[in-house]
Short mmCIF file of C-alpha atoms in Angstrom, two decimals:
data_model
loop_
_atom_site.label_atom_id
_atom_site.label_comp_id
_atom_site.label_asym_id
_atom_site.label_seq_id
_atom_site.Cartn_x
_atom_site.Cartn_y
_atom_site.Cartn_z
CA UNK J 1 0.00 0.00 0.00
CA UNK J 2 1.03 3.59 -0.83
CA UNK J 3 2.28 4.99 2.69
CA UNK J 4 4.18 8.96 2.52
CA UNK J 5 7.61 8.24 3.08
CA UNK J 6 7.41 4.81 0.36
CA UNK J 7 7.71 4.26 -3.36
CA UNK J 8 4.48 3.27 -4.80
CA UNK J 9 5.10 0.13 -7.26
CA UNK J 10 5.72 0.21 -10.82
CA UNK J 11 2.38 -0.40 -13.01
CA UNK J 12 1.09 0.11 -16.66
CA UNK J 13 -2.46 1.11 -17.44
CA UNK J 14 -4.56 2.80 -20.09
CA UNK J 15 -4.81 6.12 -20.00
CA UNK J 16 -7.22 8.73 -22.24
CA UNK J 17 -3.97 10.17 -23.67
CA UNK J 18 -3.83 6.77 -25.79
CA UNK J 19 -0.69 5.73 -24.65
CA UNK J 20 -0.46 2.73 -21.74
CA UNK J 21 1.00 4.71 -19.15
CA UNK J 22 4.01 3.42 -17.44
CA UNK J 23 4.46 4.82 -13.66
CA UNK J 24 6.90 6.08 -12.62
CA UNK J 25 8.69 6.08 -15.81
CA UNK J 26 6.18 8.53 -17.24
CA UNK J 27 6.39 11.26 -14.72
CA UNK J 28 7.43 14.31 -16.46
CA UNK J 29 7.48 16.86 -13.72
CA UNK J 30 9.24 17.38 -10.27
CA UNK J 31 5.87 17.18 -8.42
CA UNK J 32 2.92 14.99 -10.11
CA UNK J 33 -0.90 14.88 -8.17
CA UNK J 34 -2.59 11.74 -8.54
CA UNK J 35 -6.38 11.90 -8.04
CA UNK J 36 -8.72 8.82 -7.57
CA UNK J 37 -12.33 9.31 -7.79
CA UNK J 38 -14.83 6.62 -7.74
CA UNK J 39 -16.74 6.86 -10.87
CA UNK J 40 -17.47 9.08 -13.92
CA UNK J 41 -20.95 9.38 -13.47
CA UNK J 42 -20.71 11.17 -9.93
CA UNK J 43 -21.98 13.91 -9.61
CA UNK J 44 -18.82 14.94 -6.56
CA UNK J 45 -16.52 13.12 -9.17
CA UNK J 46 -17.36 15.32 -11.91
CA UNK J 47 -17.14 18.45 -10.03
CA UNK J 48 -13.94 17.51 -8.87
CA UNK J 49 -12.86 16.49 -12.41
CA UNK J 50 -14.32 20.38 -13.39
CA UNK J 51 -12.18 21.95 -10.63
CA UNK J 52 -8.96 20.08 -11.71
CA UNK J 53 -9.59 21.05 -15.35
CA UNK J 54 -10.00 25.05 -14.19
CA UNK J 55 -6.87 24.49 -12.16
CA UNK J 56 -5.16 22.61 -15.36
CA UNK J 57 -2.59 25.90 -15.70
CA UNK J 58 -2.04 26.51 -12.19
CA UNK J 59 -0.84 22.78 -12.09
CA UNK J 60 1.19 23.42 -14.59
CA UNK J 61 2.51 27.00 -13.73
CA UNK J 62 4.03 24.57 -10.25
CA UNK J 63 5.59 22.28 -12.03
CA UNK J 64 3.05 19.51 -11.03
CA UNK J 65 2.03 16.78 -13.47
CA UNK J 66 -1.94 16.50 -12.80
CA UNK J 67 -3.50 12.70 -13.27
CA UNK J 68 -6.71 11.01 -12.53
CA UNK J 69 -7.21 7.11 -12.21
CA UNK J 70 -10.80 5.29 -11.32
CA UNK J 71 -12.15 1.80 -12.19
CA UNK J 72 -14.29 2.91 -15.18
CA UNK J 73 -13.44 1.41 -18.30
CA UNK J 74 -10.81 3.61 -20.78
CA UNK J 75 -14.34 4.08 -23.42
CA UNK J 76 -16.03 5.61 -20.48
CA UNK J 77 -13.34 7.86 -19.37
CA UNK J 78 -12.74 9.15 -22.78
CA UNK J 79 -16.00 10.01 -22.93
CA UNK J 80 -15.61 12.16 -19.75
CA UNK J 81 -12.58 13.63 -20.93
CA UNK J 82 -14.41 14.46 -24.33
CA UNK J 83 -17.98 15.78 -22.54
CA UNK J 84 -15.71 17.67 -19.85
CA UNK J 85 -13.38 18.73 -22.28
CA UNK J 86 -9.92 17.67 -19.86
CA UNK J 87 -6.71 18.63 -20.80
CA UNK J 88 -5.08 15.88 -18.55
CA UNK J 89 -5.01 11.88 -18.77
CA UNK J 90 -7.42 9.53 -17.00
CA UNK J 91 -5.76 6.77 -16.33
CA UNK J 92 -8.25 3.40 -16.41
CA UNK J 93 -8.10 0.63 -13.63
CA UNK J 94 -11.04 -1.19 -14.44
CA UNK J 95 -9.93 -4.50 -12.27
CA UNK J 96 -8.89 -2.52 -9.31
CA UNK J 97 -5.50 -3.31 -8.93
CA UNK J 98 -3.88 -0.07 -8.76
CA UNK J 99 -6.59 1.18 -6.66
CA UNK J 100 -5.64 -1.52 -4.28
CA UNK J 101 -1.98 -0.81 -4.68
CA UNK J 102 -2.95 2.29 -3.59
CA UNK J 103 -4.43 2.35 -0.75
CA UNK J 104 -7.70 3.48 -1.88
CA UNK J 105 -10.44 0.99 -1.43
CA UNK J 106 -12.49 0.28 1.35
CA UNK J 107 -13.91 -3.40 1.98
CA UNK J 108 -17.35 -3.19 0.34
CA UNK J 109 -18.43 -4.27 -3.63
CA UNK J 110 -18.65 -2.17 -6.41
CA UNK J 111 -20.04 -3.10 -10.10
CA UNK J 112 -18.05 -0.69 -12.60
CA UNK J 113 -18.28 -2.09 -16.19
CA UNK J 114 -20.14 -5.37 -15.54
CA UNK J 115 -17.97 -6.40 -13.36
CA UNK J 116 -18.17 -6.54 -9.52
CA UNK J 117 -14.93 -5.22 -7.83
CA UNK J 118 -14.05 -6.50 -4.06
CA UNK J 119 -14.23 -2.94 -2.63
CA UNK J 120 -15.17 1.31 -2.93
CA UNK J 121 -12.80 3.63 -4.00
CA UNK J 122 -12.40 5.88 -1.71
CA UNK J 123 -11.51 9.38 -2.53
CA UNK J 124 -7.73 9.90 -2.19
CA UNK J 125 -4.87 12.42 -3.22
CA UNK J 126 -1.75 11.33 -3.48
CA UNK J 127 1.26 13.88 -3.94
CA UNK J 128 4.18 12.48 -5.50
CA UNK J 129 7.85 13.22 -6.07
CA UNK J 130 9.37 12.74 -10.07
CA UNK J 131 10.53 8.81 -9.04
CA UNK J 132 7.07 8.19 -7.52
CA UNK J 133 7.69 8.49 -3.50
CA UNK J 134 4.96 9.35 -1.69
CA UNK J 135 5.34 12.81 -0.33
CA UNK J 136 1.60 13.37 0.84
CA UNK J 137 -1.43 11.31 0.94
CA UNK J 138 -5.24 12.43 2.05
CA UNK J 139 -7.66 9.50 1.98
CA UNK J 140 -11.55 10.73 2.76
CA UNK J 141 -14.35 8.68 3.65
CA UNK J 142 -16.67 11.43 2.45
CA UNK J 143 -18.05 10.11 -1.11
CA UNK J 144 -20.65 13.00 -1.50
CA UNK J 145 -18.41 15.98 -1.49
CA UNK J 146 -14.81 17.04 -2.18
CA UNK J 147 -14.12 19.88 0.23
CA UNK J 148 -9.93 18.43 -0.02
CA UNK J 149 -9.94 20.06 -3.28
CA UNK J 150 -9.29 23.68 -2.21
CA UNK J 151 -6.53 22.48 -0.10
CA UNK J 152 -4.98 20.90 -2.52
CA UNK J 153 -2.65 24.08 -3.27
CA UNK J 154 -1.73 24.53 0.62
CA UNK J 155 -0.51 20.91 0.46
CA UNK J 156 1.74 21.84 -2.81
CA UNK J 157 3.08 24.67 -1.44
CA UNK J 158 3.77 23.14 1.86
CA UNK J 159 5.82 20.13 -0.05
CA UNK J 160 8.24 22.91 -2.25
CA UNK J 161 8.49 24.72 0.34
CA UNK J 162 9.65 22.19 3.49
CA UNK J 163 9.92 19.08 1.53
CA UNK J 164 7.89 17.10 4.30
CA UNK J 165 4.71 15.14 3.51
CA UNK J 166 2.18 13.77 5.84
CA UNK J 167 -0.89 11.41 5.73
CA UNK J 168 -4.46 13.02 6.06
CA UNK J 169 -7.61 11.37 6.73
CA UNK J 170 -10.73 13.73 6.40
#
């Protein structure tokens, strides 16, 4: 599981860009945020999707790569990023795996593409270096809002400027 202070695990998975993505090889900036969100057709997912998009060149402008991973299938998420119009990667887990790897499923059943998966996503942030270490990591239990988001800056700045990381649970 992905704990600040560790590495999280190589993997490989689709991503919207059309590319498989390869982690941590593919990490292009010093910083990269890695959002999981349970589902595309959330209503608190898509709003968080929205606020990521608005905050696409303020990402950028601090040198932090912005991606998104979830369970739906890649056809679904690229019709998210298409209807949302996203100008950053969803990266598709539809068998869980990296979800699990990283930390962000709870115990009960989800069905996501006709499949049942052993466990919820929960909603989780994960704030990683350019090699993939864990710098900062906020897990919430709270699936029907995403009041992390405007933190999300603090907890950027806080990183480049100290270079500490800590683990939040909301």
């Amino acid at each position: 599981m992905a704990e600040v202070g560790s590495n999280v695990p190589p993997f490989e998975c689709f991503s919207t860009s059309g590319k498989i993505f390869r982690f941590p090889s593919d990490l292009s900036m010093p910083l990269a945020v890695l959002v999981v969100y349970r589902k595309n057709q959330c209503t608190p997912c898509k709003a968080q999707l929205e606020f990521l998009r608005e905050k696409f060149e303020e990402f950028n402008a601090k040198r932090v790569q912005l991606l998104t991973i979830s369970y739906p299938p890649l056809e679904e998420s690229l019709d998210v990023v298409k209807e949302l119009n996203l100008p950053f990667p969803i990266l598709s887990d539809p068998e869980g795996k990296i979800l699990t790897l990283l930390g962000a499923i709870n115990g009960e059943q989800l069905q996501s593409g006709g499949k049942i998966h052993s466990g919820l996503v929960y909603p989780t942030i994960l704030i990683l270096n350019g090699v993939g270490k864990v710098l900062y990591k906020l897990v919430t239990k709270k699936t029907a809002s995403r009041d992390e988001m405007g933190q999300i800056f603090r907890f950027i700045e806080e990183i480049q400027n100290t270079g500490t990381g800590k683990l939040s649970y909301l």
